[in-house]
């Protein structure tokens, strides 16, 4: 009998993760966790750049294209990948979509109704959702008939207890969908999956994951399920971020409206683009690496506040679960800044947190000391892989083979 060729052997899956001024793109085969192509467009606009590389690190040639818009940059990336892999058989495209609203709590194949639903809630995430959906539209036009799969950052947090899902405003708002949605769910899904694989005894208990980067949040995970998130109705709440404010007294917004006579667009610009580390440092930088290197009064106040808020949220998350068994760092800052990790863990011996400074300096997987009651870990996150797995499932790749 002649052996039959695996029908999935030449199928590929694209993942798109579009942010406010950048996007990440990757291409995966039907099997395995390693991408065939990875790349990123940065500073989309007049100074836009696009870099792509294959699995061996060899750069892909970038054809002439429009890098001033998300759709233009994405079309350029697709053209580069097609040129390098002309025989690729695209089976599905997976998209990171920040907000799924009340309706979508799991990955879904995008049809006209789904597309319209997601566009309709763009006001819930004005900095991200329009760009996410522009990426979906561009991919639909580039690959007609290929399934487009939406994967939601809010999905991981659906089903939280009511007290962690609501605000103390008239209940009709809750019924209309004004709730604490939480975000970075794709990152939390990956990290919990990795913990289940490498430390299942921890996933059976109480874990706080700190996704610290230009966007930052924390999540309390009890027995594998999200029970509280630092982010709320929008991606503004909770921790200070690169340019976003984090937690703020609503009275400040009233002050901006009434005293300063600012418009909602002007306030949105301040809260989303001029606050956080950038605002606290007096405009110096939104990048933690730059602030750490600066080592001056402006950088100190930004880092001090960032660390303080992480510690404060950690205390709250621990209270929600009645204790803590593990603290996990991920994200650009969480994975790379030994200074932030060290400072966050200082003075937390009462929580059983104590780090080994040598292991922390080496960015080891486990950085807690051997005497600590609470395990402290670094688990690099891979949101694109979560998206690829969802796209594979939607396309019908056999689960055992896809793993």
Tab-separated table of C-alpha atoms in Angstrom:
chain	number	residue	atom	x	y	z
A	1	UNK	CA	0.000	0.000	0.000
A	2	UNK	CA	1.340	3.423	-0.954
A	3	UNK	CA	1.414	5.680	2.119
A	4	UNK	CA	-0.835	8.704	1.805
A	5	UNK	CA	0.725	12.120	2.189
A	6	UNK	CA	-0.425	14.106	5.169
A	7	UNK	CA	-3.005	16.594	3.814
A	8	UNK	CA	-1.785	19.213	6.290
A	9	UNK	CA	1.896	18.922	5.439
A	10	UNK	CA	1.977	22.039	3.249
A	11	UNK	CA	-0.717	24.099	4.944
A	12	UNK	CA	0.253	27.304	6.715
A	13	UNK	CA	-1.451	29.672	9.138
A	14	UNK	CA	-0.913	33.403	9.490
A	15	UNK	CA	-1.327	35.261	12.771
A	16	UNK	CA	-1.846	39.011	12.960
A	17	UNK	CA	-1.535	41.055	16.134
A	18	UNK	CA	-2.234	44.709	15.365
A	19	UNK	CA	-1.556	47.448	17.915
A	20	UNK	CA	-2.042	51.177	17.849
A	21	UNK	CA	1.137	51.962	15.892
A	22	UNK	CA	2.549	48.533	15.108
A	23	UNK	CA	1.641	44.968	14.337
A	24	UNK	CA	3.224	41.562	14.648
A	25	UNK	CA	2.820	38.905	11.997
A	26	UNK	CA	3.842	35.249	12.055
A	27	UNK	CA	3.372	32.187	9.880
A	28	UNK	CA	3.081	28.700	11.327
A	29	UNK	CA	2.785	25.252	9.855
A	30	UNK	CA	-0.010	22.901	10.824
A	31	UNK	CA	2.142	21.299	13.515
A	32	UNK	CA	4.575	22.433	16.171
A	33	UNK	CA	5.165	25.580	18.178
A	34	UNK	CA	7.918	27.190	16.102
A	35	UNK	CA	6.941	29.791	13.496
A	36	UNK	CA	8.158	29.674	9.898
A	37	UNK	CA	8.179	33.477	9.628
A	38	UNK	CA	8.038	36.201	12.241
A	39	UNK	CA	8.071	39.935	11.824
A	40	UNK	CA	6.879	43.287	12.963
A	41	UNK	CA	5.910	46.650	11.573
A	42	UNK	CA	6.832	49.556	13.845
A	43	UNK	CA	6.069	53.267	13.975
A	44	UNK	CA	3.405	52.885	11.296
A	45	UNK	CA	3.211	56.297	9.652
A	46	UNK	CA	5.762	58.506	7.860
A	47	UNK	CA	8.640	56.697	9.636
A	48	UNK	CA	7.164	53.195	9.378
A	49	UNK	CA	9.456	50.154	9.246
A	50	UNK	CA	8.833	46.474	8.474
A	51	UNK	CA	11.129	43.571	9.263
A	52	UNK	CA	10.481	39.883	8.595
A	53	UNK	CA	12.705	36.840	9.080
A	54	UNK	CA	12.431	33.106	8.521
A	55	UNK	CA	12.905	30.345	11.091
A	56	UNK	CA	16.688	30.482	10.616
A	57	UNK	CA	16.809	34.220	11.194
A	58	UNK	CA	17.360	35.136	7.540
A	59	UNK	CA	15.641	38.436	6.696
A	60	UNK	CA	12.949	38.436	4.022
A	61	UNK	CA	13.195	40.989	1.235
A	62	UNK	CA	10.660	43.768	1.781
A	63	UNK	CA	9.062	44.988	-1.462
A	64	UNK	CA	8.160	48.642	-1.993
A	65	UNK	CA	4.936	49.390	-0.177
A	66	UNK	CA	2.903	51.753	1.961
A	67	UNK	CA	4.018	51.732	5.608
A	68	UNK	CA	2.017	54.808	6.586
A	69	UNK	CA	-1.165	52.891	7.432
A	70	UNK	CA	-1.959	49.563	9.076
A	71	UNK	CA	-3.640	48.209	5.961
A	72	UNK	CA	-0.758	49.299	3.736
A	73	UNK	CA	1.900	47.819	6.025
A	74	UNK	CA	-0.021	44.562	6.297
A	75	UNK	CA	-0.397	44.315	2.516
A	76	UNK	CA	3.370	44.858	2.204
A	77	UNK	CA	4.086	42.099	4.737
A	78	UNK	CA	1.774	39.682	2.925
A	79	UNK	CA	3.481	40.470	-0.382
A	80	UNK	CA	6.905	39.764	1.151
A	81	UNK	CA	5.775	36.424	2.580
A	82	UNK	CA	4.131	35.407	-0.697
A	83	UNK	CA	7.317	36.233	-2.590
A	84	UNK	CA	9.433	34.116	-0.230
A	85	UNK	CA	6.943	31.228	-0.060
A	86	UNK	CA	5.105	31.304	-3.411
A	87	UNK	CA	3.685	27.791	-2.974
A	88	UNK	CA	2.255	28.309	0.478
A	89	UNK	CA	-1.245	26.914	0.990
A	90	UNK	CA	-2.895	29.232	3.446
A	91	UNK	CA	-5.463	27.393	5.570
A	92	UNK	CA	-6.577	30.177	7.931
A	93	UNK	CA	-5.621	33.567	9.334
A	94	UNK	CA	-5.835	34.182	13.083
A	95	UNK	CA	-6.333	37.695	14.421
A	96	UNK	CA	-5.844	39.201	17.807
A	97	UNK	CA	-8.990	41.231	18.489
A	98	UNK	CA	-8.815	43.159	21.731
A	99	UNK	CA	-12.528	43.262	22.563
A	100	UNK	CA	-15.184	40.595	22.163
A	101	UNK	CA	-17.828	42.401	24.193
A	102	UNK	CA	-20.517	40.355	25.922
A	103	UNK	CA	-21.191	38.143	22.919
A	104	UNK	CA	-17.838	36.556	22.130
A	105	UNK	CA	-16.012	34.563	24.798
A	106	UNK	CA	-14.114	32.105	22.557
A	107	UNK	CA	-12.360	32.190	19.162
A	108	UNK	CA	-14.816	32.547	16.268
A	109	UNK	CA	-14.648	32.377	12.484
A	110	UNK	CA	-15.441	35.859	11.193
A	111	UNK	CA	-18.443	36.257	8.915
A	112	UNK	CA	-20.302	39.427	7.988
A	113	UNK	CA	-22.326	39.418	11.213
A	114	UNK	CA	-19.301	38.837	13.444
A	115	UNK	CA	-17.390	41.560	11.616
A	116	UNK	CA	-20.243	44.014	12.090
A	117	UNK	CA	-20.571	43.110	15.774
A	118	UNK	CA	-16.881	43.716	16.420
A	119	UNK	CA	-16.820	46.993	14.555
A	120	UNK	CA	-19.886	48.122	16.527
A	121	UNK	CA	-18.009	47.838	19.845
A	122	UNK	CA	-14.959	49.780	18.658
A	123	UNK	CA	-15.829	52.513	21.164
A	124	UNK	CA	-15.048	49.981	23.930
A	125	UNK	CA	-11.402	49.880	22.763
A	126	UNK	CA	-10.841	52.906	20.501
A	127	UNK	CA	-7.052	52.625	20.512
A	128	UNK	CA	-6.990	48.998	19.326
A	129	UNK	CA	-10.253	47.664	17.905
A	130	UNK	CA	-10.304	49.804	14.733
A	131	UNK	CA	-6.764	48.666	13.895
A	132	UNK	CA	-7.625	45.030	14.666
A	133	UNK	CA	-10.591	45.186	12.326
A	134	UNK	CA	-8.610	46.989	9.623
A	135	UNK	CA	-6.215	44.023	9.730
A	136	UNK	CA	-9.124	41.608	9.385
A	137	UNK	CA	-10.509	43.507	6.387
A	138	UNK	CA	-7.125	43.624	4.668
A	139	UNK	CA	-6.586	39.879	5.191
A	140	UNK	CA	-10.081	39.116	3.879
A	141	UNK	CA	-9.327	41.075	0.730
A	142	UNK	CA	-5.904	39.466	0.303
A	143	UNK	CA	-7.149	35.920	0.917
A	144	UNK	CA	-10.756	35.589	-0.260
A	145	UNK	CA	-12.423	32.428	0.964
A	146	UNK	CA	-9.762	31.718	3.616
A	147	UNK	CA	-11.216	31.458	7.151
A	148	UNK	CA	-10.431	34.474	9.328
A	149	UNK	CA	-10.460	33.616	13.038
A	150	UNK	CA	-10.876	36.237	15.774
A	151	UNK	CA	-9.179	35.542	19.109
A	152	UNK	CA	-10.189	37.864	21.921
A	153	UNK	CA	-8.135	39.446	24.695
A	154	UNK	CA	-11.293	39.707	26.803
A	155	UNK	CA	-12.353	36.062	26.468
A	156	UNK	CA	-10.062	34.676	29.187
A	157	UNK	CA	-11.761	36.836	31.819
A	158	UNK	CA	-15.411	36.157	30.989
A	159	UNK	CA	-17.177	34.372	33.814
A	160	UNK	CA	-15.485	36.241	36.650
A	161	UNK	CA	-17.505	36.620	39.864
A	162	UNK	CA	-20.033	39.461	39.700
A	163	UNK	CA	-18.172	41.556	42.274
A	164	UNK	CA	-15.086	41.534	40.037
A	165	UNK	CA	-17.128	42.164	36.916
A	166	UNK	CA	-19.085	45.295	37.821
A	167	UNK	CA	-18.844	48.938	38.838
A	168	UNK	CA	-20.877	50.611	41.587
A	169	UNK	CA	-22.922	52.713	39.177
A	170	UNK	CA	-26.609	52.297	38.260
A	171	UNK	CA	-27.206	48.646	37.394
A	172	UNK	CA	-28.626	49.480	33.973
A	173	UNK	CA	-25.081	50.176	32.807
A	174	UNK	CA	-24.052	46.654	33.732
A	175	UNK	CA	-26.983	45.314	31.754
A	176	UNK	CA	-25.887	47.455	28.789
A	177	UNK	CA	-22.411	45.933	28.855
A	178	UNK	CA	-20.463	48.428	30.948
A	179	UNK	CA	-18.407	45.884	32.868
A	180	UNK	CA	-14.884	44.961	33.868
A	181	UNK	CA	-13.822	42.971	30.827
A	182	UNK	CA	-10.109	42.604	31.499
A	183	UNK	CA	-7.548	42.295	28.698
A	184	UNK	CA	-4.260	40.580	27.729
A	185	UNK	CA	-6.256	37.356	27.791
A	186	UNK	CA	-4.237	35.686	25.028
A	187	UNK	CA	-1.081	36.196	27.072
A	188	UNK	CA	-2.711	34.820	30.203
A	189	UNK	CA	-4.035	31.832	28.266
A	190	UNK	CA	-0.547	30.984	27.043
A	191	UNK	CA	1.065	31.408	30.455
A	192	UNK	CA	-1.538	29.283	32.229
A	193	UNK	CA	-1.070	26.600	29.576
A	194	UNK	CA	2.677	26.626	30.156
A	195	UNK	CA	2.220	26.471	33.920
A	196	UNK	CA	-0.134	23.529	33.513
A	197	UNK	CA	2.618	21.826	31.521
A	198	UNK	CA	5.665	22.625	33.669
A	199	UNK	CA	4.153	23.195	37.139
A	200	UNK	CA	0.650	21.660	37.358
A	201	UNK	CA	0.744	21.777	41.148
A	202	UNK	CA	0.863	25.579	40.962
A	203	UNK	CA	-2.002	25.801	38.483
A	204	UNK	CA	-4.125	23.844	40.947
A	205	UNK	CA	-3.760	26.741	43.377
A	206	UNK	CA	-3.540	30.547	43.477
A	207	UNK	CA	-1.441	32.331	40.850
A	208	UNK	CA	-0.945	35.991	40.029
A	209	UNK	CA	0.391	36.690	36.537
A	210	UNK	CA	1.958	40.102	35.920
A	211	UNK	CA	1.946	40.959	32.214
A	212	UNK	CA	4.259	43.962	32.289
A	213	UNK	CA	5.093	45.805	29.083
A	214	UNK	CA	4.106	48.920	27.176
A	215	UNK	CA	0.641	47.638	27.961
A	216	UNK	CA	0.499	46.242	31.487
A	217	UNK	CA	-1.985	44.349	33.604
A	218	UNK	CA	-2.227	41.685	36.277
A	219	UNK	CA	-4.560	38.744	36.676
A	220	UNK	CA	-5.529	36.564	39.640
A	221	UNK	CA	-5.923	32.971	38.450
A	222	UNK	CA	-7.513	30.461	40.820
A	223	UNK	CA	-7.437	26.813	39.765
A	224	UNK	CA	-6.739	27.856	36.187
A	225	UNK	CA	-9.545	30.426	35.900
A	226	UNK	CA	-9.389	34.221	35.901
A	227	UNK	CA	-11.101	35.598	38.992
A	228	UNK	CA	-9.854	39.213	38.914
A	229	UNK	CA	-8.036	41.531	36.511
A	230	UNK	CA	-6.418	44.915	37.055
A	231	UNK	CA	-7.885	46.160	33.764
A	232	UNK	CA	-11.560	47.000	33.589
A	233	UNK	CA	-13.975	48.370	30.990
A	234	UNK	CA	-11.112	49.662	28.863
A	235	UNK	CA	-7.381	49.137	28.484
A	236	UNK	CA	-6.777	52.280	30.557
A	237	UNK	CA	-7.449	50.880	34.023
A	238	UNK	CA	-5.121	49.354	36.609
A	239	UNK	CA	-1.354	49.632	36.241
A	240	UNK	CA	0.400	52.608	34.647
A	241	UNK	CA	1.688	51.676	31.189
A	242	UNK	CA	4.009	53.115	28.579
A	243	UNK	CA	1.690	55.975	27.667
A	244	UNK	CA	-1.590	55.009	29.385
A	245	UNK	CA	-2.557	56.322	32.798
A	246	UNK	CA	-3.786	53.232	34.627
A	247	UNK	CA	-6.079	53.757	37.619
A	248	UNK	CA	-7.358	57.315	37.920
A	249	UNK	CA	-9.965	59.079	40.035
A	250	UNK	CA	-12.963	59.880	37.766
A	251	UNK	CA	-12.985	63.282	39.433
A	252	UNK	CA	-9.798	64.099	37.528
A	253	UNK	CA	-11.697	63.604	34.281
A	254	UNK	CA	-14.461	65.915	35.504
A	255	UNK	CA	-11.772	68.466	36.363
A	256	UNK	CA	-10.390	68.238	32.824
A	257	UNK	CA	-13.866	68.689	31.376
A	258	UNK	CA	-15.128	71.466	33.628
A	259	UNK	CA	-12.052	73.389	34.748
A	260	UNK	CA	-9.785	73.015	31.732
A	261	UNK	CA	-12.669	72.820	29.222
A	262	UNK	CA	-10.985	69.954	27.366
A	263	UNK	CA	-12.925	67.987	24.778
A	264	UNK	CA	-13.376	64.229	25.052
A	265	UNK	CA	-10.876	63.793	22.200
A	266	UNK	CA	-8.312	65.903	24.054
A	267	UNK	CA	-8.833	63.914	27.252
A	268	UNK	CA	-8.575	60.647	25.327
A	269	UNK	CA	-5.272	61.812	23.867
A	270	UNK	CA	-3.896	62.569	27.339
A	271	UNK	CA	-5.072	59.317	28.930
A	272	UNK	CA	-3.993	57.008	26.110
A	273	UNK	CA	-0.919	58.684	24.642
A	274	UNK	CA	0.614	61.203	27.073
A	275	UNK	CA	0.372	59.495	30.448
A	276	UNK	CA	1.940	56.462	32.137
A	277	UNK	CA	5.716	56.224	32.159
A	278	UNK	CA	5.949	58.908	29.490
A	279	UNK	CA	3.865	61.402	31.452
A	280	UNK	CA	5.429	60.665	34.833
A	281	UNK	CA	8.928	61.075	33.410
A	282	UNK	CA	8.049	64.499	32.048
A	283	UNK	CA	8.025	63.259	28.475
A	284	UNK	CA	11.402	61.525	28.691
A	285	UNK	CA	10.309	58.070	27.500
A	286	UNK	CA	7.645	55.390	27.621
A	287	UNK	CA	10.344	52.689	27.446
A	288	UNK	CA	11.458	51.125	30.727
A	289	UNK	CA	14.916	50.420	29.289
A	290	UNK	CA	15.465	54.101	28.567
A	291	UNK	CA	14.219	55.112	32.010
A	292	UNK	CA	16.451	52.615	33.806
A	293	UNK	CA	19.476	53.828	31.849
A	294	UNK	CA	18.679	57.499	32.526
A	295	UNK	CA	18.922	57.074	36.309
A	296	UNK	CA	17.715	60.581	37.179
A	297	UNK	CA	14.901	62.188	39.153
A	298	UNK	CA	12.420	62.069	36.283
A	299	UNK	CA	13.040	58.405	35.524
A	300	UNK	CA	13.012	57.500	39.228
A	301	UNK	CA	9.551	58.906	39.849
A	302	UNK	CA	8.142	56.997	36.860
A	303	UNK	CA	9.736	53.690	37.891
A	304	UNK	CA	8.861	54.208	41.569
A	305	UNK	CA	5.183	54.701	40.740
A	306	UNK	CA	5.130	51.737	38.353
A	307	UNK	CA	6.620	49.434	40.993
A	308	UNK	CA	4.297	50.783	43.689
A	309	UNK	CA	1.207	50.096	41.590
A	310	UNK	CA	2.349	46.552	40.760
A	311	UNK	CA	2.881	45.844	44.462
A	312	UNK	CA	-0.504	47.345	45.327
A	313	UNK	CA	-2.326	45.283	42.696
A	314	UNK	CA	-0.462	42.185	43.833
A	315	UNK	CA	-1.769	42.697	47.354
A	316	UNK	CA	-5.302	43.060	46.042
A	317	UNK	CA	-5.068	39.969	43.838
A	318	UNK	CA	-3.751	37.957	46.759
A	319	UNK	CA	-6.653	39.097	48.929
A	320	UNK	CA	-9.164	38.076	46.233
A	321	UNK	CA	-7.832	34.508	46.303
A	322	UNK	CA	-7.175	34.321	50.035
A	323	UNK	CA	-3.457	33.794	49.471
A	324	UNK	CA	-0.874	33.228	46.771
A	325	UNK	CA	1.152	30.220	45.638
A	326	UNK	CA	2.981	31.721	42.661
A	327	UNK	CA	3.813	35.068	41.067
A	328	UNK	CA	4.618	34.887	37.351
A	329	UNK	CA	6.234	37.672	35.323
A	330	UNK	CA	5.743	37.982	31.571
A	331	UNK	CA	5.686	40.725	28.921
A	332	UNK	CA	8.558	42.895	27.733
A	333	UNK	CA	9.297	44.442	31.135
A	334	UNK	CA	8.413	41.365	33.163
A	335	UNK	CA	10.660	39.125	31.096
A	336	UNK	CA	13.612	41.493	30.683
A	337	UNK	CA	13.860	43.969	33.557
A	338	UNK	CA	15.629	42.403	36.503
A	339	UNK	CA	15.433	45.806	38.227
A	340	UNK	CA	11.637	45.939	38.112
A	341	UNK	CA	11.293	42.294	39.172
A	342	UNK	CA	13.669	42.832	42.097
A	343	UNK	CA	11.954	45.992	43.251
A	344	UNK	CA	8.468	44.540	42.951
A	345	UNK	CA	9.482	41.604	45.134
A	346	UNK	CA	11.151	43.747	47.793
A	347	UNK	CA	9.381	43.985	51.163
A	348	UNK	CA	6.982	41.168	50.270
A	349	UNK	CA	8.357	38.596	52.649
A	350	UNK	CA	5.021	38.712	54.487
A	351	UNK	CA	3.509	37.149	51.321
A	352	UNK	CA	6.164	34.455	51.235
A	353	UNK	CA	7.908	36.183	48.324
A	354	UNK	CA	11.688	36.180	48.339
A	355	UNK	CA	13.835	36.099	45.220
A	356	UNK	CA	17.285	34.719	44.545
A	357	UNK	CA	19.154	37.728	43.170
A	358	UNK	CA	21.518	35.592	41.130
A	359	UNK	CA	18.678	33.740	39.440
A	360	UNK	CA	16.856	37.007	38.887
A	361	UNK	CA	19.918	38.535	37.231
A	362	UNK	CA	20.101	35.504	34.922
A	363	UNK	CA	16.347	35.651	34.167
A	364	UNK	CA	15.980	32.012	35.179
A	365	UNK	CA	12.575	30.338	34.938
A	366	UNK	CA	12.287	30.160	38.728
A	367	UNK	CA	13.797	33.178	40.483
A	368	UNK	CA	12.463	32.653	44.000
A	369	UNK	CA	14.851	31.536	46.714
A	370	UNK	CA	14.774	27.942	47.872
A	371	UNK	CA	13.389	29.123	51.216
A	372	UNK	CA	10.480	31.119	49.807
A	373	UNK	CA	6.910	29.944	50.419
A	374	UNK	CA	5.720	31.549	47.175
A	375	UNK	CA	7.215	30.526	43.851
A	376	UNK	CA	8.282	33.430	41.625
A	377	UNK	CA	8.737	32.641	37.933
A	378	UNK	CA	9.421	34.153	34.519
A	379	UNK	CA	7.368	32.625	31.702
A	380	UNK	CA	7.894	34.338	28.325
A	381	UNK	CA	4.528	34.810	26.684
A	382	UNK	CA	3.640	33.875	23.088
A	383	UNK	CA	0.278	35.333	22.142
A	384	UNK	CA	0.834	34.521	18.469
A	385	UNK	CA	1.049	30.806	19.236
A	386	UNK	CA	-2.309	30.940	21.019
A	387	UNK	CA	-3.780	32.567	17.917
A	388	UNK	CA	-2.167	29.995	15.621
A	389	UNK	CA	-3.584	27.133	17.665
A	390	UNK	CA	-7.062	28.645	17.445
A	391	UNK	CA	-6.703	29.063	13.668
A	392	UNK	CA	-5.578	25.453	13.326
A	393	UNK	CA	-8.558	24.243	15.310
A	394	UNK	CA	-10.960	26.308	13.228
A	395	UNK	CA	-9.452	24.872	10.030
A	396	UNK	CA	-9.863	21.336	11.306
A	397	UNK	CA	-6.282	20.291	12.004
A	398	UNK	CA	-6.491	17.103	14.131
A	399	UNK	CA	-5.902	18.109	17.736
A	400	UNK	CA	-3.296	15.456	18.535
A	401	UNK	CA	-1.320	16.241	15.390
A	402	UNK	CA	-1.609	20.001	15.954
A	403	UNK	CA	-0.114	19.639	19.405
